mmCIF file of C-alpha atoms and ligand atoms in Angstrom:
data_model
loop_
_atom_site.group_PDB
_atom_site.id
_atom_site.type_symbol
_atom_site.label_atom_id
_atom_site.label_comp_id
_atom_site.label_asym_id
_atom_site.label_seq_id
_atom_site.Cartn_x
_atom_site.Cartn_y
_atom_site.Cartn_z
ATOM 1 C CA MET A 792 0.000 0.000 0.000
ATOM 2 C CA LYS A 793 2.768 2.436 1.007
ATOM 3 C CA SER A 794 4.570 2.019 -2.386
ATOM 4 C CA TRP A 795 1.248 2.710 -4.098
ATOM 5 C CA LEU A 796 0.739 5.929 -2.134
ATOM 6 C CA LYS A 797 4.360 6.973 -2.849
ATOM 7 C CA LYS A 798 3.838 6.382 -6.579
ATOM 8 C CA LEU A 799 0.848 8.738 -6.532
ATOM 9 C CA GLY A 800 2.830 11.436 -4.776
ATOM 10 C CA VAL A 801 2.498 11.721 -0.989
ATOM 11 C CA GLY A 802 0.527 14.771 0.098
ATOM 12 C CA ILE A 803 -1.815 14.754 -2.877
ATOM 13 C CA ILE A 804 -5.195 14.142 -1.288
ATOM 14 C CA ILE A 805 -7.188 12.111 -3.783
ATOM 15 C CA PRO A 806 -10.626 10.851 -2.691
ATOM 16 C CA GLY A 807 -9.961 7.207 -3.583
ATOM 17 C CA MET A 808 -6.635 7.215 -1.719
ATOM 18 C CA LEU A 809 -8.352 8.319 1.482
ATOM 19 C CA LEU A 810 -10.994 5.679 0.894
ATOM 20 C CA LEU A 811 -8.338 2.989 0.385
ATOM 21 C CA SER A 812 -6.486 4.084 3.503
ATOM 22 C CA ALA A 813 -9.709 4.737 5.428
ATOM 23 C CA CYS A 814 -11.606 1.599 4.599
ATOM 24 C CA GLY A 815 -8.563 -0.561 3.879
ATOM 25 C CA SER A 816 -10.726 -3.306 2.452
ATOM 26 C CA ALA A 817 -10.971 -1.584 -0.935
ATOM 27 C CA SER A 818 -7.475 -2.822 -1.867
ATOM 28 C CA THR A 819 -7.553 -6.147 -0.040
ATOM 29 C CA GLY A 820 -11.259 -7.007 -0.112
ATOM 30 C CA ASN A 821 -12.577 -9.151 -2.961
ATOM 31 C CA ASN A 822 -15.560 -11.084 -4.117
ATOM 32 C CA ASP A 823 -13.829 -14.354 -5.012
ATOM 33 C CA GLY A 824 -12.676 -15.828 -1.712
ATOM 34 C CA GLY A 825 -9.522 -13.897 -0.986
ATOM 35 C CA LYS A 826 -7.635 -14.001 -4.309
ATOM 36 C CA LYS A 827 -7.053 -10.495 -5.693
ATOM 37 C CA ALA A 828 -6.424 -9.644 -9.267
ATOM 38 C CA ASP A 829 -2.831 -8.754 -10.126
ATOM 39 C CA GLY A 830 -1.466 -6.569 -12.897
ATOM 40 C CA ILE A 831 -3.973 -5.315 -15.455
ATOM 41 C CA GLN A 832 -6.536 -7.752 -16.828
ATOM 42 C CA GLU A 833 -8.672 -7.429 -19.982
ATOM 43 C CA ARG A 834 -11.928 -5.934 -18.706
ATOM 44 C CA THR A 835 -14.983 -4.164 -20.115
ATOM 45 C CA ILE A 836 -16.374 -1.595 -17.655
ATOM 46 C CA LYS A 837 -20.033 -0.523 -18.057
ATOM 47 C CA ALA A 838 -20.394 3.212 -17.259
ATOM 48 C CA GLY A 839 -23.934 4.608 -17.383
ATOM 49 C CA ILE A 840 -25.021 8.261 -16.985
ATOM 50 C CA GLY A 841 -28.300 10.165 -17.233
ATOM 51 C CA LEU A 842 -27.236 12.823 -19.702
ATOM 52 C CA ASN A 843 -26.353 12.563 -23.367
ATOM 53 C CA GLU A 844 -22.911 12.316 -24.967
ATOM 54 C CA ASP A 845 -22.846 15.989 -26.024
ATOM 55 C CA HIS A 846 -23.484 17.188 -22.463
ATOM 56 C CA PRO A 847 -20.366 18.053 -20.379
ATOM 57 C CA GLU A 848 -21.039 14.910 -18.323
ATOM 58 C CA GLY A 849 -20.995 12.780 -21.494
ATOM 59 C CA LEU A 850 -17.859 14.543 -22.764
ATOM 60 C CA GLY A 851 -16.228 13.969 -19.381
ATOM 61 C CA LEU A 852 -17.069 10.270 -19.542
ATOM 62 C CA LYS A 853 -15.541 10.068 -23.031
ATOM 63 C CA LYS A 854 -12.357 11.700 -21.698
ATOM 64 C CA PHE A 855 -12.348 9.259 -18.756
ATOM 65 C CA SER A 856 -12.636 6.309 -21.174
ATOM 66 C CA GLU A 857 -9.722 7.607 -23.276
ATOM 67 C CA ILE A 858 -7.469 8.091 -20.236
ATOM 68 C CA VAL A 859 -8.290 4.595 -18.894
ATOM 69 C CA ALA A 860 -7.564 2.976 -22.279
ATOM 70 C CA GLU A 861 -4.290 4.860 -22.598
ATOM 71 C CA LYS A 862 -3.074 4.142 -19.038
ATOM 72 C CA SER A 863 -4.018 0.433 -19.264
ATOM 73 C CA GLY A 864 -2.459 -0.181 -22.682
ATOM 74 C CA GLY A 865 -5.943 -0.849 -24.042
ATOM 75 C CA LYS A 866 -6.680 -3.658 -21.567
ATOM 76 C CA LEU A 867 -9.403 -1.721 -19.655
ATOM 77 C CA THR A 868 -12.313 -0.756 -21.942
ATOM 78 C CA VAL A 869 -14.948 1.654 -20.580
ATOM 79 C CA LYS A 870 -18.276 1.068 -22.370
ATOM 80 C CA PRO A 871 -20.402 4.265 -22.032
ATOM 81 C CA PHE A 872 -24.217 4.255 -21.822
ATOM 82 C CA TYR A 873 -25.829 7.722 -22.142
ATOM 83 C CA SER A 874 -29.272 9.308 -21.583
ATOM 84 C CA ALA A 875 -30.377 6.957 -18.807
ATOM 85 C CA THR A 876 -30.455 3.918 -21.147
ATOM 86 C CA LEU A 877 -29.398 1.843 -18.100
ATOM 87 C CA GLY A 878 -31.903 3.703 -15.871
ATOM 88 C CA ASP A 879 -31.989 6.907 -13.835
ATOM 89 C CA ASP A 880 -29.575 7.938 -11.093
ATOM 90 C CA GLN A 881 -31.140 5.892 -8.319
ATOM 91 C CA LYS A 882 -31.610 2.781 -10.483
ATOM 92 C CA MET A 883 -28.032 2.838 -11.786
ATOM 93 C CA THR A 884 -26.679 3.411 -8.268
ATOM 94 C CA GLU A 885 -28.616 0.313 -7.125
ATOM 95 C CA ALA A 886 -27.143 -1.610 -10.086
ATOM 96 C CA LEU A 887 -23.644 -0.744 -8.831
ATOM 97 C CA GLN A 888 -24.541 -1.920 -5.332
ATOM 98 C CA GLY A 889 -25.709 -5.214 -6.830
ATOM 99 C CA GLY A 890 -22.567 -5.583 -8.941
ATOM 100 C CA LEU A 891 -24.604 -5.421 -12.200
ATOM 101 C CA GLN A 892 -22.930 -2.234 -13.466
ATOM 102 C CA GLU A 893 -19.470 -0.857 -12.670
ATOM 103 C CA ILE A 894 -19.664 2.962 -12.906
ATOM 104 C CA THR A 895 -22.279 5.717 -12.730
ATOM 105 C CA ILE A 896 -21.997 9.477 -12.081
ATOM 106 C CA PRO A 897 -25.277 10.691 -10.522
ATOM 107 C CA SER A 898 -26.201 14.001 -8.980
ATOM 108 C CA THR A 899 -25.722 13.793 -5.220
ATOM 109 C CA SER A 900 -29.318 14.964 -4.626
ATOM 110 C CA PRO A 901 -31.167 11.669 -5.321
ATOM 111 C CA LEU A 902 -28.675 9.839 -3.033
ATOM 112 C CA VAL A 903 -29.828 11.700 0.102
ATOM 113 C CA GLY A 904 -32.219 8.851 0.933
ATOM 114 C CA MET A 905 -29.118 6.611 1.281
ATOM 115 C CA ILE A 906 -26.594 9.120 2.729
ATOM 116 C CA LYS A 907 -28.537 12.028 4.225
ATOM 117 C CA GLU A 908 -25.433 14.225 4.624
ATOM 118 C CA PHE A 909 -25.198 14.660 0.821
ATOM 119 C CA GLY A 910 -28.191 16.931 1.390
ATOM 120 C CA ILE A 911 -25.927 19.776 2.588
ATOM 121 C CA PHE A 912 -25.113 20.400 -1.091
ATOM 122 C CA ASP A 913 -28.825 20.988 -1.769
ATOM 123 C CA PHE A 914 -28.994 24.086 0.444
ATOM 124 C CA PRO A 915 -30.216 26.936 -1.784
ATOM 125 C CA PHE A 916 -27.851 29.838 -2.391
ATOM 126 C CA LEU A 917 -24.977 28.002 -0.633
ATOM 127 C CA PHE A 918 -22.163 28.655 -3.140
ATOM 128 C CA ASN A 919 -21.650 31.976 -4.943
ATOM 129 C CA THR A 920 -19.060 30.647 -7.414
ATOM 130 C CA PRO A 921 -17.908 27.331 -8.909
ATOM 131 C CA GLU A 922 -14.564 27.854 -7.142
ATOM 132 C CA GLU A 923 -16.321 27.812 -3.758
ATOM 133 C CA ALA A 924 -17.993 24.537 -4.731
ATOM 134 C CA ASP A 925 -14.656 23.035 -5.854
ATOM 135 C CA ALA A 926 -13.028 24.029 -2.540
ATOM 136 C CA VAL A 927 -15.719 22.259 -0.485
ATOM 137 C CA LEU A 928 -16.068 19.188 -2.705
ATOM 138 C CA ASP A 929 -12.318 18.605 -3.090
ATOM 139 C CA GLY A 930 -11.646 19.452 0.578
ATOM 140 C CA PRO A 931 -12.251 17.644 3.890
ATOM 141 C CA VAL A 932 -16.064 17.963 3.772
ATOM 142 C CA GLY A 933 -16.314 16.335 0.346
ATOM 143 C CA GLN A 934 -13.892 13.593 1.454
ATOM 144 C CA LYS A 935 -15.947 12.845 4.598
ATOM 145 C CA LEU A 936 -19.019 12.183 2.456
ATOM 146 C CA LEU A 937 -17.124 9.943 0.011
ATOM 147 C CA GLU A 938 -15.994 7.854 2.984
ATOM 148 C CA LYS A 939 -19.635 7.070 3.819
ATOM 149 C CA LEU A 940 -20.062 5.280 0.485
ATOM 150 C CA PRO A 941 -18.251 1.920 1.027
ATOM 151 C CA GLU A 942 -20.728 0.805 3.715
ATOM 152 C CA HIS A 943 -23.385 1.145 0.981
ATOM 153 C CA GLY A 944 -21.418 -0.975 -1.518
ATOM 154 C CA LEU A 945 -20.056 2.031 -3.396
ATOM 155 C CA ILE A 946 -16.652 3.686 -3.921
ATOM 156 C CA GLY A 947 -16.534 7.426 -4.641
ATOM 157 C CA LEU A 948 -13.617 8.620 -6.774
ATOM 158 C CA GLY A 949 -14.417 12.328 -6.691
ATOM 159 C CA TYR A 950 -16.884 14.986 -7.805
ATOM 160 C CA TRP A 951 -17.678 16.303 -11.258
ATOM 161 C CA GLU A 952 -19.881 19.306 -12.077
ATOM 162 C CA ASN A 953 -23.580 19.353 -12.770
ATOM 163 C CA GLY A 954 -23.696 23.056 -11.982
ATOM 164 C CA PHE A 955 -25.833 26.004 -10.909
ATOM 165 C CA ARG A 956 -29.517 25.254 -11.395
ATOM 166 C CA GLN A 957 -31.803 27.694 -13.243
ATOM 167 C CA LEU A 958 -35.603 27.675 -13.341
ATOM 168 C CA THR A 959 -37.645 27.226 -16.524
ATOM 169 C CA ASN A 960 -41.446 27.287 -16.743
ATOM 170 C CA SER A 961 -44.302 27.803 -19.185
ATOM 171 C CA LYS A 962 -46.371 30.271 -17.119
ATOM 172 C CA HIS A 963 -44.480 33.528 -16.409
ATOM 173 C CA PRO A 964 -41.044 34.980 -15.614
ATOM 174 C CA VAL A 965 -39.852 34.450 -12.009
ATOM 175 C CA GLU A 966 -38.187 37.655 -10.859
ATOM 176 C CA LYS A 967 -39.017 37.665 -7.145
ATOM 177 C CA ALA A 968 -39.863 35.186 -4.355
ATOM 178 C CA GLU A 969 -43.646 35.673 -4.711
ATOM 179 C CA ASP A 970 -43.479 34.595 -8.363
ATOM 180 C CA PHE A 971 -43.033 30.943 -7.333
ATOM 181 C CA GLN A 972 -46.601 30.908 -5.947
ATOM 182 C CA GLY A 973 -48.576 27.973 -7.359
ATOM 183 C CA LEU A 974 -45.991 26.927 -9.969
ATOM 184 C CA LYS A 975 -45.976 23.140 -10.495
ATOM 185 C CA ILE A 976 -42.229 22.434 -10.564
ATOM 186 C CA ARG A 977 -40.531 19.089 -11.165
ATOM 187 C CA THR A 978 -37.776 18.537 -8.652
ATOM 188 C CA MET A 979 -35.225 15.802 -8.127
ATOM 189 C CA GLN A 980 -36.185 13.090 -5.618
ATOM 190 C CA ASN A 981 -34.735 15.100 -2.738
ATOM 191 C CA GLU A 982 -36.431 16.297 0.448
ATOM 192 C CA VAL A 983 -34.495 19.580 0.694
ATOM 193 C CA HIS A 984 -35.571 20.646 -2.807
ATOM 194 C CA LEU A 985 -39.177 19.628 -2.133
ATOM 195 C CA ASP A 986 -39.379 21.537 1.161
ATOM 196 C CA ALA A 987 -37.571 24.602 -0.181
ATOM 197 C CA PHE A 988 -39.927 24.994 -3.157
ATOM 198 C CA LYS A 989 -42.964 24.424 -0.903
ATOM 199 C CA GLU A 990 -41.661 27.169 1.408
ATOM 200 C CA LEU A 991 -41.563 29.490 -1.610
ATOM 201 C CA GLY A 992 -45.221 28.678 -2.328
ATOM 202 C CA ALA A 993 -44.572 26.424 -5.336
ATOM 203 C CA ASN A 994 -46.133 23.019 -5.877
ATOM 204 C CA PRO A 995 -43.110 20.660 -6.314
ATOM 205 C CA THR A 996 -43.314 17.157 -7.882
ATOM 206 C CA PRO A 997 -40.330 14.769 -7.476
ATOM 207 C CA MET A 998 -39.552 12.880 -10.673
ATOM 208 C CA ALA A 999 -36.742 10.891 -12.275
ATOM 209 C CA PHE A 1000 -34.762 12.920 -14.817
ATOM 210 C CA SER A 1001 -35.678 10.835 -17.883
ATOM 211 C CA GLU A 1002 -39.379 11.677 -17.390
ATOM 212 C CA VAL A 1003 -38.913 15.461 -17.304
ATOM 213 C CA PHE A 1004 -39.182 16.365 -21.007
ATOM 214 C CA THR A 1005 -42.483 14.498 -21.430
ATOM 215 C CA ALA A 1006 -43.874 16.040 -18.241
ATOM 216 C CA LEU A 1007 -43.031 19.533 -19.514
ATOM 217 C CA GLU A 1008 -44.342 18.876 -23.034
ATOM 218 C CA SER A 1009 -47.643 17.481 -21.726
ATOM 219 C CA LYS A 1010 -47.910 20.325 -19.180
ATOM 220 C CA THR A 1011 -48.116 17.785 -16.345
ATOM 221 C CA VAL A 1012 -45.746 20.213 -14.656
ATOM 222 C CA ASP A 1013 -45.238 23.925 -15.393
ATOM 223 C CA GLY A 1014 -41.476 23.929 -14.969
ATOM 224 C CA GLN A 1015 -38.241 22.343 -13.885
ATOM 225 C CA GLU A 1016 -34.810 23.487 -12.739
ATOM 226 C CA ASN A 1017 -31.428 22.399 -14.059
ATOM 227 C CA PRO A 1018 -28.113 23.917 -15.176
ATOM 228 C CA LEU A 1019 -28.101 25.637 -18.580
ATOM 229 C CA ALA A 1020 -26.111 22.887 -20.320
ATOM 230 C CA THR A 1021 -28.775 20.357 -19.290
ATOM 231 C CA ILE A 1022 -31.657 22.620 -20.318
ATOM 232 C CA LYS A 1023 -30.081 23.016 -23.737
ATOM 233 C CA SER A 1024 -28.858 19.445 -24.329
ATOM 234 C CA ASN A 1025 -32.248 18.003 -23.349
ATOM 235 C CA LYS A 1026 -34.134 20.683 -25.344
ATOM 236 C CA PHE A 1027 -36.226 21.746 -22.351
ATOM 237 C CA ASN A 1028 -36.188 25.278 -23.807
ATOM 238 C CA GLU A 1029 -38.242 23.989 -26.751
ATOM 239 C CA VAL A 1030 -41.174 23.355 -24.391
ATOM 240 C CA GLN A 1031 -40.547 26.166 -21.880
ATOM 241 C CA ASP A 1032 -41.406 29.844 -22.530
ATOM 242 C CA TYR A 1033 -39.429 31.345 -19.650
ATOM 243 C CA LEU A 1034 -35.924 30.868 -18.221
ATOM 244 C CA SER A 1035 -35.223 32.703 -14.951
ATOM 245 C CA LEU A 1036 -31.572 32.834 -13.900
ATOM 246 C CA THR A 1037 -32.114 31.950 -10.247
ATOM 247 C CA GLY A 1038 -28.863 29.952 -9.785
ATOM 248 C CA HIS A 1039 -30.560 28.682 -6.643
ATOM 249 C CA VAL A 1040 -28.553 25.466 -6.047
ATOM 250 C CA TYR A 1041 -25.161 24.119 -7.197
ATOM 251 C CA THR A 1042 -25.452 20.344 -7.783
ATOM 252 C CA PRO A 1043 -22.350 18.129 -7.887
ATOM 253 C CA PHE A 1044 -22.071 14.826 -9.738
ATOM 254 C CA VAL A 1045 -20.364 12.096 -7.700
ATOM 255 C CA PHE A 1046 -18.194 9.539 -9.551
ATOM 256 C CA LEU A 1047 -19.300 6.122 -8.231
ATOM 257 C CA VAL A 1048 -17.768 2.658 -8.701
ATOM 258 C CA SER A 1049 -19.351 -0.618 -7.593
ATOM 259 C CA LYS A 1050 -17.465 -1.822 -4.492
ATOM 260 C CA LYS A 1051 -18.065 -5.456 -5.556
ATOM 261 C CA PHE A 1052 -16.188 -4.638 -8.778
ATOM 262 C CA TRP A 1053 -13.582 -2.378 -7.135
ATOM 263 C CA ASP A 1054 -12.572 -4.991 -4.553
ATOM 264 C CA GLY A 1055 -11.701 -7.438 -7.353
ATOM 265 C CA LEU A 1056 -9.287 -5.005 -9.024
ATOM 266 C CA SER A 1057 -5.525 -4.938 -8.538
ATOM 267 C CA GLU A 1058 -4.031 -1.831 -6.935
ATOM 268 C CA GLU A 1059 -2.645 -0.946 -10.382
ATOM 269 C CA GLU A 1060 -6.140 -1.074 -11.919
ATOM 270 C CA GLN A 1061 -7.614 0.917 -9.029
ATOM 271 C CA THR A 1062 -4.932 3.587 -9.482
ATOM 272 C CA ILE A 1063 -5.742 3.879 -13.179
ATOM 273 C CA LEU A 1064 -9.467 4.429 -12.510
ATOM 274 C CA GLN A 1065 -8.798 6.831 -9.613
ATOM 275 C CA ASP A 1066 -6.321 8.962 -11.600
ATOM 276 C CA ALA A 1067 -8.551 8.974 -14.674
ATOM 277 C CA ALA A 1068 -11.621 10.064 -12.657
ATOM 278 C CA VAL A 1069 -9.693 13.007 -11.165
ATOM 279 C CA GLU A 1070 -8.022 14.035 -14.455
ATOM 280 C CA ALA A 1071 -11.237 13.743 -16.488
ATOM 281 C CA GLY A 1072 -13.066 15.587 -13.691
ATOM 282 C CA LYS A 1073 -10.833 18.648 -14.058
ATOM 283 C CA TYR A 1074 -11.553 18.656 -17.809
ATOM 284 C CA GLN A 1075 -15.284 18.096 -17.233
ATOM 285 C CA ARG A 1076 -15.583 21.030 -14.817
ATOM 286 C CA GLN A 1077 -13.810 23.295 -17.310
ATOM 287 C CA ILE A 1078 -16.063 22.387 -20.265
ATOM 288 C CA SER A 1079 -19.135 22.571 -18.026
ATOM 289 C CA ARG A 1080 -18.321 26.211 -17.273
ATOM 290 C CA GLU A 1081 -17.591 27.005 -20.910
ATOM 291 C CA GLU A 1082 -20.844 25.333 -21.996
ATOM 292 C CA ASP A 1083 -22.835 27.290 -19.400
ATOM 293 C CA ALA A 1084 -21.758 30.551 -21.028
ATOM 294 C CA LYS A 1085 -22.574 29.284 -24.564
ATOM 295 C CA ALA A 1086 -25.926 27.643 -23.718
ATOM 296 C CA ILE A 1087 -27.581 30.873 -22.596
ATOM 297 C CA GLU A 1088 -27.206 32.427 -26.070
ATOM 298 C CA GLU A 1089 -28.624 29.349 -27.806
ATOM 299 C CA ILE A 1090 -31.572 29.237 -25.401
ATOM 300 C CA LYS A 1091 -32.285 32.935 -26.079
ATOM 301 C CA GLU A 1092 -32.108 32.342 -29.847
ATOM 302 C CA SER A 1093 -34.644 29.507 -29.491
ATOM 303 C CA GLY A 1094 -37.252 32.050 -28.390
ATOM 304 C CA THR A 1095 -37.344 31.284 -24.668
ATOM 305 C CA LYS A 1096 -37.609 34.574 -22.758
ATOM 306 C CA VAL A 1097 -34.679 34.899 -20.344
ATOM 307 C CA ASN A 1098 -34.714 37.078 -17.211
ATOM 308 C CA GLU A 1099 -32.080 37.837 -14.611
ATOM 309 C CA VAL A 1100 -32.919 37.693 -10.893
ATOM 310 C CA SER A 1101 -31.426 40.517 -8.802
ATOM 311 C CA ALA A 1102 -29.135 39.827 -5.850
ATOM 312 C CA GLU A 1103 -31.691 41.498 -3.580
ATOM 313 C CA GLU A 1104 -34.464 39.172 -4.738
ATOM 314 C CA LYS A 1105 -32.175 36.113 -4.360
ATOM 315 C CA GLN A 1106 -31.457 37.274 -0.807
ATOM 316 C CA LYS A 1107 -35.223 37.507 -0.145
ATOM 317 C CA MET A 1108 -35.692 33.956 -1.548
ATOM 318 C CA LYS A 1109 -32.894 32.737 0.749
ATOM 319 C CA GLU A 1110 -34.546 34.422 3.769
ATOM 320 C CA VAL A 1111 -37.876 32.732 2.985
ATOM 321 C CA ILE A 1112 -36.114 29.341 2.807
ATOM 322 C CA GLN A 1113 -33.798 29.872 5.835
ATOM 323 C CA PRO A 1114 -36.045 27.959 8.338
ATOM 324 C CA ILE A 1115 -35.770 24.907 6.040
ATOM 325 C CA ILE A 1116 -31.962 25.222 5.910
ATOM 326 C CA ASP A 1117 -31.840 25.528 9.726
ATOM 327 C CA ASP A 1118 -33.951 22.373 10.168
ATOM 328 C CA TYR A 1119 -31.860 20.371 7.688
ATOM 329 C CA SER A 1120 -28.586 21.633 9.197
ATOM 330 C CA GLU A 1121 -29.717 20.047 12.448
ATOM 331 C CA LYS A 1122 -30.758 16.826 10.636
ATOM 332 C CA PHE A 1123 -27.544 16.489 8.568
ATOM 333 C CA GLY A 1124 -25.231 17.591 11.429
ATOM 334 C CA GLN A 1125 -24.592 21.191 12.466
ATOM 335 C CA ASP A 1126 -20.857 20.482 12.890
ATOM 336 C CA LEU A 1127 -20.596 19.292 9.273
ATOM 337 C CA VAL A 1128 -22.530 22.340 8.044
ATOM 338 C CA ASP A 1129 -20.346 24.676 10.140
ATOM 339 C CA GLU A 1130 -17.211 23.003 8.712
ATOM 340 C CA MET A 1131 -18.558 23.488 5.193
ATOM 341 C CA MET A 1132 -19.295 27.191 5.839
ATOM 342 C CA LYS A 1133 -15.727 27.645 7.146
ATOM 343 C CA GLU A 1134 -14.361 26.041 3.959
ATOM 344 C CA ILE A 1135 -16.459 28.456 1.887
ATOM 345 C CA GLU A 1136 -15.316 31.488 3.917
ATOM 346 C CA LYS A 1137 -11.673 30.549 3.225
ATOM 347 C CA VAL A 1138 -12.161 31.078 -0.526
ATOM 348 C CA ARG A 1139 -14.990 33.649 -0.594
ATOM 349 C CA LYS A 1140 -13.825 36.935 -2.069
HETATM 350 C C1 LIG B 1300 -28.990 13.252 -14.633
HETATM 351 C C2 LIG B 1300 -29.519 13.951 -13.399
HETATM 352 C C3 LIG B 1300 -29.705 15.438 -13.670
HETATM 353 C C4 LIG B 1300 -30.237 16.161 -12.447
HETATM 354 C C5 LIG B 1300 -31.766 16.075 -12.402
HETATM 355 O O1 LIG B 1300 -28.732 11.885 -14.373
HETATM 356 O O2 LIG B 1300 -32.263 14.949 -12.125
HETATM 357 O O3 LIG B 1300 -32.436 17.103 -12.639
HETATM 358 O O4 LIG B 1300 -29.850 17.536 -12.473
HETATM 359 O O5 LIG B 1300 -28.457 15.964 -14.059
HETATM 360 O O6 LIG B 1300 -28.595 13.774 -12.326
#
């Protein structure tokens, strides 16, 4: 183990390394009676995601596949499945736990039923910038949450970017807190989102991501909220008249590997996947931010009316929701929330 850590460069904190050192079993555990793989074996690794191949998440997965192939001399082949063809976030996560799929990269929000502390990332108006999010996710708070995964049959190799969520709807622009009144909004299957939108007077409906377009098109719901790249790549703007730049939540993706699969890998194979997840993650965050800037123009050109939301109105929205954040801080652990706020303060300009 020590030689492996040395090879990676002591002092570089990489999520998987902490997991290996923390849980220990990841590099010695196995699912075939004690014998561990050695060297690099020919393997095909099924990696399923909810978004399509043109979305920054899909482009990140392509980059991950290329890095893995290159580092393994072509022996490890990542087979990508896009647009929830293997199921939505929760279903694919369960497939990893059962050893039926090797990799998925869900939003953290639908995992809160399994690890409630992921819910701290669902607090509205938590991060002001992507850099603040990176600092928390790649720091001690993000690590602590990754270390809760192995007991659920999962290994977390790091965080990628879903991004700042913006509201679309087919009724009217949302410029101030009162404008949420009565809007039927699809949310992720996440209690913080549900309670926050209820507090704002909206009528939230939890729903798996793959059902959202149909629900919008059929007017089953009035609106939804997602980062701009997702709105554009899933053509939500084609069935939504208004886009309001609320930026109300920053959602991370978490890079998950099946622990059943991980425990059967050699340390060399584990290192390849860990390094590739971190390297591809840096690339994915960068293209996510570039895409965010481009998507807004394309959405405007499609005819969707776009409105800004002033800082004062965002502050009012946050004040309306504050009792919900206080309750969930208690539920998820005030110490963890306080630690996260300290991490944010360190980088806040
Ligand atoms: C894609 C989802 C999506 C999320 C949602 O698998 O459900 O709205 O934002 O990105 O994770």
